[in-house]
CSV table of C-alpha atoms in Angstrom, one decimal:
chain,number,residue,atom,x,y,z
I,1,MET,CA,8.9,-8.8,12.1
I,2,ILE,CA,5.2,-8.4,12.9
I,3,THR,CA,2.7,-11.3,13.3
I,4,GLN,CA,-0.7,-11.5,15.1
I,5,ASP,CA,1.2,-12.7,18.1
I,6,SER,CA,3.2,-9.4,18.2
I,7,SER,CA,2.4,-7.0,21.1
I,8,GLY,CA,-0.5,-4.7,20.3
I,9,ILE,CA,-1.6,-6.6,17.2
I,10,PRO,CA,-5.3,-7.8,17.3
I,11,GLY,CA,-5.9,-11.5,17.0
I,12,THR,CA,-3.8,-14.6,17.3
I,13,ALA,CA,-1.4,-16.2,14.8
I,14,GLU,CA,-3.2,-19.3,13.5
I,15,HIS,CA,-2.9,-21.7,10.6
I,16,ASN,CA,-4.1,-20.2,7.3
I,17,ASP,CA,-5.0,-16.7,8.6
I,18,LEU,CA,-2.9,-15.4,5.7
I,19,PHE,CA,-1.8,-12.3,7.7
I,20,GLY,CA,0.1,-10.2,5.2
I,21,ALA,CA,-1.6,-11.6,2.0
I,22,ALA,CA,-2.4,-7.9,1.1
I,23,LEU,CA,-0.6,-4.8,2.2
I,24,ALA,CA,-1.1,-1.0,1.7
I,25,SER,CA,0.2,2.1,3.4
I,26,GLY,CA,-0.8,5.7,3.9
I,27,ASP,CA,-1.3,8.3,6.6
I,28,LEU,CA,-4.8,7.4,7.7
I,29,ASN,CA,-4.9,9.4,10.9
I,30,ASN,CA,-3.2,12.5,9.4
I,31,ASP,CA,-0.5,12.7,12.0
I,32,GLY,CA,2.4,12.9,9.4
I,33,TYR,CA,3.4,9.3,9.7
I,34,SER,CA,2.4,6.6,7.2
I,35,ASP,CA,0.4,3.7,8.6
I,36,LEU,CA,0.6,0.1,7.5
I,37,VAL,CA,-2.6,-1.8,6.6
I,38,VAL,CA,-2.4,-5.6,6.6
I,39,GLY,CA,-5.0,-8.0,5.3
I,40,ALA,CA,-5.7,-11.4,6.9
I,41,PRO,CA,-8.3,-12.8,4.6
I,42,GLY,CA,-8.2,-16.3,6.1
I,43,GLU,CA,-8.9,-15.1,9.6
I,44,ASP,CA,-11.8,-16.9,11.3
I,45,VAL,CA,-14.1,-14.2,12.9
I,46,GLY,CA,-16.2,-15.9,15.5
I,47,ASP,CA,-18.1,-18.7,13.7
I,48,ASP,CA,-17.4,-17.1,10.3
I,49,THR,CA,-14.7,-19.4,8.8
I,50,ASN,CA,-12.4,-17.4,6.5
I,51,GLY,CA,-14.4,-14.3,7.2
I,52,GLY,CA,-11.2,-12.2,7.1
I,53,THR,CA,-10.1,-8.9,8.6
I,54,ALA,CA,-7.8,-6.0,8.0
I,55,VAL,CA,-5.5,-4.4,10.6
I,56,VAL,CA,-4.2,-0.9,10.7
I,57,ILE,CA,-0.7,-0.6,12.4
I,58,TRP,CA,0.0,3.0,13.3
I,59,GLY,CA,3.1,4.7,12.2
I,60,SER,CA,5.0,7.0,14.6
I,61,ALA,CA,8.4,8.6,15.0
I,62,SER,CA,9.7,5.4,16.6
I,63,GLY,CA,8.2,3.1,13.9
I,64,LEU,CA,5.1,1.0,13.8
I,65,SER,CA,3.3,0.8,17.1
I,66,GLY,CA,-0.2,-0.2,18.2
I,67,ALA,CA,-3.0,-1.3,15.9
I,68,ARG,CA,-6.7,-1.4,15.2
I,69,ALA,CA,-8.8,-4.1,13.4
I,70,ILE,CA,-11.0,-3.0,10.5
I,71,GLY,CA,-14.1,-5.3,10.8
I,72,ASP,CA,-16.2,-6.6,7.9
I,73,PRO,CA,-19.4,-4.6,7.7
I,74,ASN,CA,-21.2,-7.4,5.9
I,75,PRO,CA,-19.8,-10.8,7.0
I,76,SER,CA,-22.8,-12.8,5.7
I,77,GLY,CA,-22.3,-11.4,2.2
I,78,HIS,CA,-18.8,-12.7,1.4
I,79,ASP,CA,-15.6,-14.2,2.8
I,80,TRP,CA,-11.9,-13.3,2.6
I,81,PHE,CA,-12.5,-9.7,3.7
I,82,GLY,CA,-9.0,-8.0,3.4
I,83,GLN,CA,-7.8,-10.0,0.4
I,84,SER,CA,-7.2,-6.7,-1.3
I,85,LEU,CA,-6.4,-3.2,0.0
I,86,ALA,CA,-5.7,0.3,-1.3
I,87,VAL,CA,-5.2,3.7,0.3
I,88,GLY,CA,-6.0,7.0,-1.4
I,89,ASP,CA,-8.0,10.2,-1.1
I,90,PHE,CA,-11.0,9.1,-3.1
I,91,SER,CA,-13.2,12.0,-2.1
I,92,GLY,CA,-10.7,14.8,-2.5
I,93,ASP,CA,-11.1,16.1,1.0
I,94,GLY,CA,-7.4,15.9,1.9
I,95,LYS,CA,-7.9,12.8,4.1
I,96,ALA,CA,-6.7,9.3,3.2
I,97,ASP,CA,-9.4,6.7,2.7
I,98,LEU,CA,-9.0,2.9,2.8
I,99,ALA,CA,-10.6,0.5,0.2
I,100,VAL,CA,-11.0,-3.1,1.3
I,101,GLY,CA,-12.0,-6.0,-1.0
I,102,SER,CA,-13.2,-9.5,-0.4
I,103,SER,CA,-14.5,-12.5,-2.3
I,104,GLY,CA,-17.7,-10.7,-3.0
I,105,LYS,CA,-18.8,-8.0,-5.4
I,106,ASP,CA,-18.5,-5.2,-2.8
I,107,VAL,CA,-15.5,-3.1,-2.0
I,108,TRP,CA,-15.9,-1.2,1.2
I,109,ILE,CA,-14.6,2.4,1.3
I,110,HIS,CA,-13.6,3.5,4.8
I,111,ARG,CA,-13.5,7.3,4.8
I,112,GLY,CA,-10.6,9.4,6.0
I,113,GLY,CA,-10.6,11.0,9.4
I,114,PHE,CA,-9.3,7.8,11.1
I,115,THR,CA,-8.5,7.9,14.8
I,116,LYS,CA,-6.8,5.3,16.8
I,117,SER,CA,-9.8,5.0,19.1
I,118,SER,CA,-12.7,4.9,16.6
I,119,GLY,CA,-11.2,3.9,13.2
I,120,ALA,CA,-12.7,5.4,10.0
I,121,ALA,CA,-15.0,8.5,10.1
I,122,SER,CA,-17.6,6.5,8.1
I,123,ARG,CA,-17.8,3.9,5.3
I,124,TYR,CA,-19.8,3.0,2.2
I,125,LYS,CA,-20.2,0.1,-0.1
I,126,LEU,CA,-19.1,0.1,-3.7
I,127,THR,CA,-20.7,-2.7,-5.6
I,128,MET,CA,-18.7,-3.8,-8.7
I,129,PRO,CA,-19.6,-6.0,-11.6
I,130,LEU,CA,-17.2,-8.7,-10.5
I,131,GLN,CA,-17.6,-12.5,-10.2
I,132,SER,CA,-18.0,-13.4,-6.6
I,133,GLY,CA,-17.0,-16.6,-4.7
I,134,THR,CA,-13.8,-18.3,-3.7
I,135,GLU,CA,-10.8,-16.9,-5.5
I,136,HIS,CA,-12.9,-14.1,-7.0
I,137,GLY,CA,-14.1,-10.6,-6.0
I,138,ALA,CA,-11.5,-7.8,-6.1
I,139,ALA,CA,-8.2,-9.8,-6.4
I,140,SER,CA,-6.2,-6.6,-5.9
I,141,LEU,CA,-6.8,-2.8,-5.6
I,142,LEU,CA,-4.7,0.2,-6.7
I,143,SER,CA,-5.0,4.0,-6.4
I,144,GLY,CA,-3.9,6.7,-8.7
I,145,ASP,CA,-5.1,9.9,-10.4
I,146,VAL,CA,-5.8,9.1,-14.0
I,147,ASN,CA,-7.8,12.3,-14.8
I,148,GLY,CA,-5.4,14.7,-13.0
I,149,ASP,CA,-8.1,16.4,-10.8
I,150,GLY,CA,-6.1,15.9,-7.6
I,151,THR,CA,-8.5,13.2,-6.3
I,152,ASP,CA,-7.4,9.6,-6.3
I,153,ASP,CA,-9.1,7.1,-8.4
I,154,LEU,CA,-9.5,3.4,-7.7
I,155,LEU,CA,-8.6,0.4,-9.8
I,156,ALA,CA,-9.9,-3.1,-9.1
I,157,ASN,CA,-8.6,-6.3,-10.6
I,158,GLY,CA,-10.9,-9.2,-10.9
I,159,THR,CA,-13.2,-11.2,-13.2
I,160,TYR,CA,-15.5,-8.7,-15.0
I,161,TYR,CA,-19.0,-10.2,-14.8
I,162,PRO,CA,-21.7,-7.6,-15.8
I,163,ASP,CA,-24.2,-10.3,-16.9
I,164,THR,CA,-24.3,-14.0,-17.6
I,165,SER,CA,-23.1,-13.5,-21.2
I,166,HIS,CA,-19.9,-11.7,-20.3
I,167,ASN,CA,-17.1,-13.1,-18.1
I,168,TYR,CA,-13.4,-12.2,-18.5
I,169,ASP,CA,-10.5,-11.0,-16.3
I,170,ALA,CA,-10.2,-7.2,-16.3
I,171,THR,CA,-9.1,-4.0,-14.5
I,172,LEU,CA,-12.0,-1.8,-13.5
I,173,VAL,CA,-11.4,1.9,-13.2
I,174,TYR,CA,-13.5,4.1,-10.8
I,175,LEU,CA,-13.1,7.9,-10.7
I,176,GLY,CA,-12.9,9.6,-7.3
I,177,ALA,CA,-15.2,12.5,-6.5
I,178,THR,CA,-16.7,14.3,-3.5
I,179,SER,CA,-19.9,12.3,-4.0
I,180,GLY,CA,-18.1,9.0,-4.1
I,181,LEU,CA,-16.3,6.7,-6.5
I,182,ALA,CA,-18.0,6.3,-9.9
I,183,PRO,CA,-17.5,3.6,-12.6
I,184,HIS,CA,-15.4,4.8,-15.6
I,185,GLY,CA,-13.9,2.1,-17.7
I,186,VAL,CA,-12.9,-1.6,-18.1
I,187,LEU,CA,-9.5,-2.6,-19.3
I,188,GLU,CA,-8.7,-6.2,-20.2
I,189,SER,CA,-6.0,-7.8,-18.0
I,190,HIS,CA,-5.2,-11.0,-16.1
I,191,LYS,CA,-6.0,-9.3,-12.8
I,192,GLN,CA,-2.7,-7.4,-12.8
I,193,ALA,CA,-2.1,-3.7,-13.3
I,194,ALA,CA,0.2,-0.8,-12.3
I,195,VAL,CA,-0.4,3.0,-12.1
I,196,GLY,CA,2.0,5.9,-12.8
I,197,ASP,CA,2.6,8.9,-15.1
I,198,ILE,CA,4.7,7.3,-18.0
I,199,ASP,CA,4.5,10.1,-20.5
I,200,GLY,CA,4.9,13.0,-17.9
I,201,ASP,CA,1.7,14.9,-18.8
I,202,GLY,CA,0.4,15.1,-15.3
I,203,TYR,CA,-2.1,12.2,-15.7
I,204,ASP,CA,-1.5,8.8,-14.3
I,205,ASP,CA,-1.4,6.0,-16.9
I,206,VAL,CA,-2.2,2.3,-16.4
I,207,VAL,CA,-0.2,-0.7,-17.5
I,208,THR,CA,-2.2,-4.0,-17.5
I,209,SER,CA,-0.9,-7.5,-17.9
I,210,ALA,CA,-2.0,-10.6,-19.8
I,211,TRP,CA,0.7,-12.7,-18.1
I,212,TRP,CA,-1.1,-16.0,-18.8
I,213,GLY,CA,-0.4,-15.5,-22.5
I,214,GLY,CA,-2.4,-16.6,-25.5
I,215,SER,CA,-3.1,-20.0,-27.0
I,216,SER,CA,-1.4,-19.3,-30.4
I,217,GLY,CA,0.6,-16.7,-32.3
I,218,ASP,CA,2.2,-13.8,-30.5
I,219,GLU,CA,2.1,-13.3,-26.7
I,220,LEU,CA,2.4,-17.0,-25.8
I,221,GLY,CA,4.4,-16.1,-22.8
I,222,GLY,CA,2.5,-13.0,-21.7
I,223,SER,CA,2.3,-9.3,-22.5
I,224,ILE,CA,1.7,-5.9,-21.0
I,225,THR,CA,-0.5,-3.1,-22.4
I,226,THR,CA,-0.3,0.7,-21.7
I,227,TYR,CA,-3.3,3.0,-21.5
I,228,PHE,CA,-2.8,6.8,-21.2
I,229,GLY,CA,-4.7,8.9,-18.7
I,230,GLY,CA,-6.2,12.3,-19.6
I,231,ASN,CA,-8.5,15.0,-18.3
I,232,GLU,CA,-11.5,12.8,-18.9
I,233,GLY,CA,-9.9,9.7,-17.4
I,234,ILE,CA,-8.3,6.6,-18.7
I,235,ARG,CA,-8.3,6.3,-22.5
I,236,THR,CA,-9.5,2.7,-23.2
I,237,ASP,CA,-7.7,2.6,-26.6
I,238,PRO,CA,-4.3,1.1,-25.9
I,239,VAL,CA,-1.1,3.0,-26.7
I,240,GLN,CA,1.0,-0.1,-27.1
I,241,THR,CA,1.3,-3.8,-26.2
I,242,ILE,CA,4.7,-5.3,-25.4
I,243,HIS,CA,5.8,-9.0,-25.3
I,244,GLN,CA,9.1,-10.7,-25.4
I,245,ASP,CA,9.1,-10.9,-29.2
I,246,THR,CA,8.6,-7.1,-29.5
I,247,PRO,CA,11.7,-5.6,-31.1
I,248,GLY,CA,14.2,-4.5,-28.6
I,249,VAL,CA,12.9,-6.6,-25.7
I,250,PRO,CA,15.4,-9.1,-24.4
I,251,GLY,CA,14.4,-12.8,-24.5
I,252,ALA,CA,11.8,-14.6,-26.6
I,253,ASP,CA,8.1,-15.1,-26.4
I,254,GLU,CA,7.7,-18.6,-25.0
I,255,THR,CA,4.8,-20.5,-23.5
I,256,SER,CA,4.3,-20.0,-19.8
I,257,ASP,CA,7.1,-17.5,-19.2
I,258,TYR,CA,4.4,-15.4,-17.4
I,259,PHE,CA,5.8,-12.1,-18.7
I,260,GLY,CA,3.9,-9.5,-16.7
I,261,TYR,CA,3.2,-11.6,-13.7
I,262,ALA,CA,4.4,-8.8,-11.4
I,263,LEU,CA,4.4,-5.1,-12.4
I,264,SER,CA,5.5,-1.8,-10.9
I,265,LEU,CA,5.9,1.8,-12.1
I,266,GLY,CA,8.3,4.4,-10.7
I,267,ASP,CA,10.7,7.0,-11.8
I,268,ILE,CA,14.1,5.3,-11.8
I,269,ASN,CA,16.2,7.9,-13.6
I,270,GLY,CA,14.7,11.0,-12.1
I,271,ASP,CA,13.4,12.5,-15.3
I,272,GLY,CA,9.9,12.9,-14.0
I,273,LEU,CA,8.5,10.0,-16.1
I,274,ALA,CA,7.5,6.7,-14.7
I,275,ASP,CA,9.5,3.6,-15.8
I,276,ALA,CA,8.3,0.1,-15.6
I,277,ALA,CA,9.6,-3.1,-14.0
I,278,VAL,CA,8.0,-6.3,-15.5
I,279,SER,CA,8.7,-9.8,-14.3
I,280,ALA,CA,8.6,-13.1,-16.1
I,281,HIS,CA,9.0,-15.2,-13.0
I,282,HIS,CA,8.7,-18.6,-14.9
I,283,GLU,CA,11.4,-17.6,-17.4
I,284,SER,CA,13.8,-20.5,-18.1
I,285,THR,CA,17.4,-19.6,-19.0
I,286,GLY,CA,20.0,-22.1,-20.2
I,287,THR,CA,19.6,-25.2,-18.0
I,288,ALA,CA,17.8,-23.4,-15.2
I,289,SER,CA,14.1,-24.0,-15.4
I,290,LEU,CA,11.6,-21.5,-14.0
I,291,THR,CA,14.5,-19.3,-12.7
I,292,GLY,CA,12.8,-16.0,-13.6
I,293,SER,CA,13.8,-12.6,-14.8
I,294,VAL,CA,12.8,-8.9,-14.5
I,295,THR,CA,12.8,-6.4,-17.4
I,296,VAL,CA,13.0,-2.7,-17.0
I,297,PHE,CA,11.5,-0.2,-19.5
I,298,ARG,CA,12.1,3.5,-19.6
I,299,GLY,CA,9.1,5.9,-19.7
I,300,THR,CA,8.8,8.4,-22.6
I,301,PRO,CA,6.2,10.8,-23.9
I,302,ALA,CA,5.2,8.1,-26.4
I,303,GLY,CA,5.0,5.3,-23.9
I,304,LEU,CA,7.4,2.6,-22.7
I,305,SER,CA,10.6,2.4,-24.7
I,306,THR,CA,11.7,-1.0,-25.9
I,307,SER,CA,14.9,0.2,-27.6
I,308,ASP,CA,16.9,0.3,-24.3
I,309,ALA,CA,15.1,-2.3,-22.2
I,310,LYS,CA,17.3,-4.2,-19.8
I,311,THR,CA,16.7,-7.6,-18.2
I,312,PHE,CA,18.0,-8.7,-14.8
I,313,GLN,CA,18.5,-12.2,-13.5
I,314,GLN,CA,20.6,-13.8,-10.8
I,315,ASP,CA,23.2,-14.4,-13.4
I,316,THR,CA,23.4,-10.7,-14.3
I,317,ALA,CA,26.8,-9.3,-13.4
I,318,GLY,CA,26.6,-7.6,-10.0
I,319,VAL,CA,23.3,-9.3,-8.9
I,320,PRO,CA,23.9,-11.6,-5.9
I,321,GLY,CA,23.2,-15.4,-6.4
I,322,GLY,CA,22.8,-17.5,-9.5
I,323,ASN,CA,20.1,-18.9,-11.7
I,324,GLU,CA,18.7,-22.1,-10.4
I,325,ASP,CA,15.6,-24.2,-11.0
I,326,ASN,CA,12.3,-22.9,-9.5
I,327,ASP,CA,13.8,-19.7,-8.0
I,328,HIS,CA,10.9,-17.6,-9.5
I,329,PHE,CA,13.0,-14.5,-9.5
I,330,GLY,CA,10.4,-11.8,-10.0
I,331,SER,CA,7.5,-13.3,-8.1
I,332,SER,CA,7.1,-9.7,-6.9
I,333,VAL,CA,8.6,-6.4,-8.0
I,334,ARG,CA,8.4,-2.9,-6.5
I,335,LEU,CA,9.8,0.4,-7.7
I,336,SER,CA,10.2,2.9,-4.8
I,337,ASP,CA,12.8,5.4,-3.7
I,338,LEU,CA,14.3,3.6,-0.7
I,339,ASN,CA,17.3,5.8,0.0
I,340,GLY,CA,15.8,9.3,-0.7
I,341,ASP,CA,18.0,10.2,-3.7
I,342,HIS,CA,14.9,10.8,-5.9
I,343,HIS,CA,15.5,7.7,-8.0
I,344,ALA,CA,13.2,4.7,-7.6
I,345,ASP,CA,15.0,1.6,-6.5
I,346,LEU,CA,14.0,-1.9,-7.8
I,347,SER,CA,13.1,-4.5,-5.2
I,348,ILE,CA,12.6,-8.1,-6.5
I,349,GLY,CA,11.2,-11.1,-4.7
I,350,ALA,CA,12.0,-14.8,-5.5
I,351,ASP,CA,9.7,-16.9,-3.5
I,352,GLY,CA,11.3,-20.2,-4.7
I,353,GLU,CA,14.9,-19.3,-3.8
I,354,ASN,CA,16.6,-21.9,-1.6
I,355,ALA,CA,13.9,-24.6,-2.1
I,356,GLY,CA,11.0,-22.3,-1.1
I,357,ASP,CA,12.6,-20.3,1.6
I,358,GLY,CA,12.5,-17.2,-0.6
I,359,ALA,CA,14.6,-14.0,-0.8
I,360,LEU,CA,14.6,-10.3,-1.7
I,361,TRP,CA,17.0,-8.3,-3.8
I,362,SER,CA,17.4,-4.5,-3.9
I,363,LEU,CA,19.0,-2.8,-7.0
I,364,ARG,CA,19.5,0.9,-6.9
I,365,GLY,CA,18.1,3.4,-9.2
I,366,SER,CA,20.3,6.1,-10.8
I,367,SER,CA,20.3,8.8,-13.5
I,368,SER,CA,21.3,6.0,-16.0
I,369,GLY,CA,18.6,3.6,-14.8
I,370,VAL,CA,18.8,0.5,-12.6
I,371,THR,CA,22.4,-0.3,-11.5
I,372,THR,CA,23.7,-3.5,-9.9
I,373,LYS,CA,26.4,-1.5,-8.1
I,374,LYS,CA,25.9,-2.0,-4.3
I,375,ALA,CA,23.1,-4.5,-5.0
I,376,VAL,CA,22.1,-6.5,-1.9
I,377,SER,CA,20.0,-9.6,-1.2
I,378,PHE,CA,18.7,-11.3,1.9
I,379,GLY,CA,16.7,-14.4,2.7
I,380,ALA,CA,14.0,-15.4,5.2
I,381,SER,CA,16.3,-16.3,8.0
I,382,SER,CA,18.2,-13.0,7.9
I,383,ALA,CA,14.9,-11.3,8.3
I,384,GLY,CA,14.1,-13.2,11.4
I,385,LEU,CA,11.7,-15.7,9.8
I,386,SER,CA,11.7,-19.5,10.4
I,387,THR,CA,12.5,-21.5,7.3
I,388,SER,CA,10.3,-24.4,8.4
I,389,GLY,CA,7.4,-25.1,6.1
I,390,TYR,CA,8.5,-23.2,3.0
I,391,PRO,CA,7.9,-19.5,4.0
I,392,HIS,CA,8.2,-18.2,0.3
I,393,PHE,CA,9.7,-15.0,1.5
I,394,GLY,CA,9.3,-12.4,-1.2
I,395,GLU,CA,6.1,-13.9,-2.7
I,396,GLY,CA,4.3,-10.6,-2.2
I,397,MET,CA,5.2,-7.0,-1.7
I,398,LEU,CA,3.7,-3.7,-0.6
I,399,ARG,CA,2.0,-1.9,-3.5
């Protein structure tokens, strides 16, 4: 467990610092070990209340050790520096860069060539058409290669605000290049997206979410939309939109299910195509209100398959626990190969488990998809966290 009171971590653990509100990882100093970047957007920096900061914790053969703060280059221009993070090689020079968002329009790109003593090699400002102010700016950041050129691209989720006549939540796509990131496209979303190669053509695709749902008709409980990548970048015409009334999808489209609240893409069955995990963390089942669920879709050359979609809850056979009110199973999801068998495993957070203590589940990936065999779960106390004050363990997860 790491806090700002841990040895070698800059700062001091204080009320509302929000250390860990955003996380990213990558080998920033090119030593062969992944480093962990932690955002603390509520950190007070001198007299700058909620100025925010980001901390790089260095990876090594013995684990995470030592750290360096990434300061805000423009503290007077915004607050909440570090509220969003992404690591990727945005210039194509073989060195990992770090993107840091705030409550303002600017995302700062810290160029690769990091050292423990001096930090980034250089940095530049990327000004985006985003609404600024409290709870605005770049809500989250993602990296992926949507045009297949070997250089990472950047996706920013926020409220698109190109002028006073336009204002809606969206995912902004920027293509990476030697000269810097350049604007490419705008995809409608509710500030939520995931990146991965669903159709196996060598170009990353994007799945966005409208988890808030509509006011009438279809998609009351939320939906997800798939956009394919190509050699010219992301294709802004959607391939498909899926909700809980789409044929083959378990459940029903109901108001405030929040289907698509958390998304992740990864290759579960090892066929080279990215599959999707999609949560509906306010799903009610039987007498259990807001207990939550997670649905897994298989990737195919035509997009995400709904014919064999599977939904997991705490009442699913083999999943530890049971459906209870306000568990919020699916408050976060993550597909990643945790045991090195070339199958992405499914991690699920439930921030409301045990009256707000929170918990995590790990379901293994296999050639046949997600399996509940050897599924495990653990709560805040077993991870060494105090359960005083509703820790909501599992609320967020590394992207």
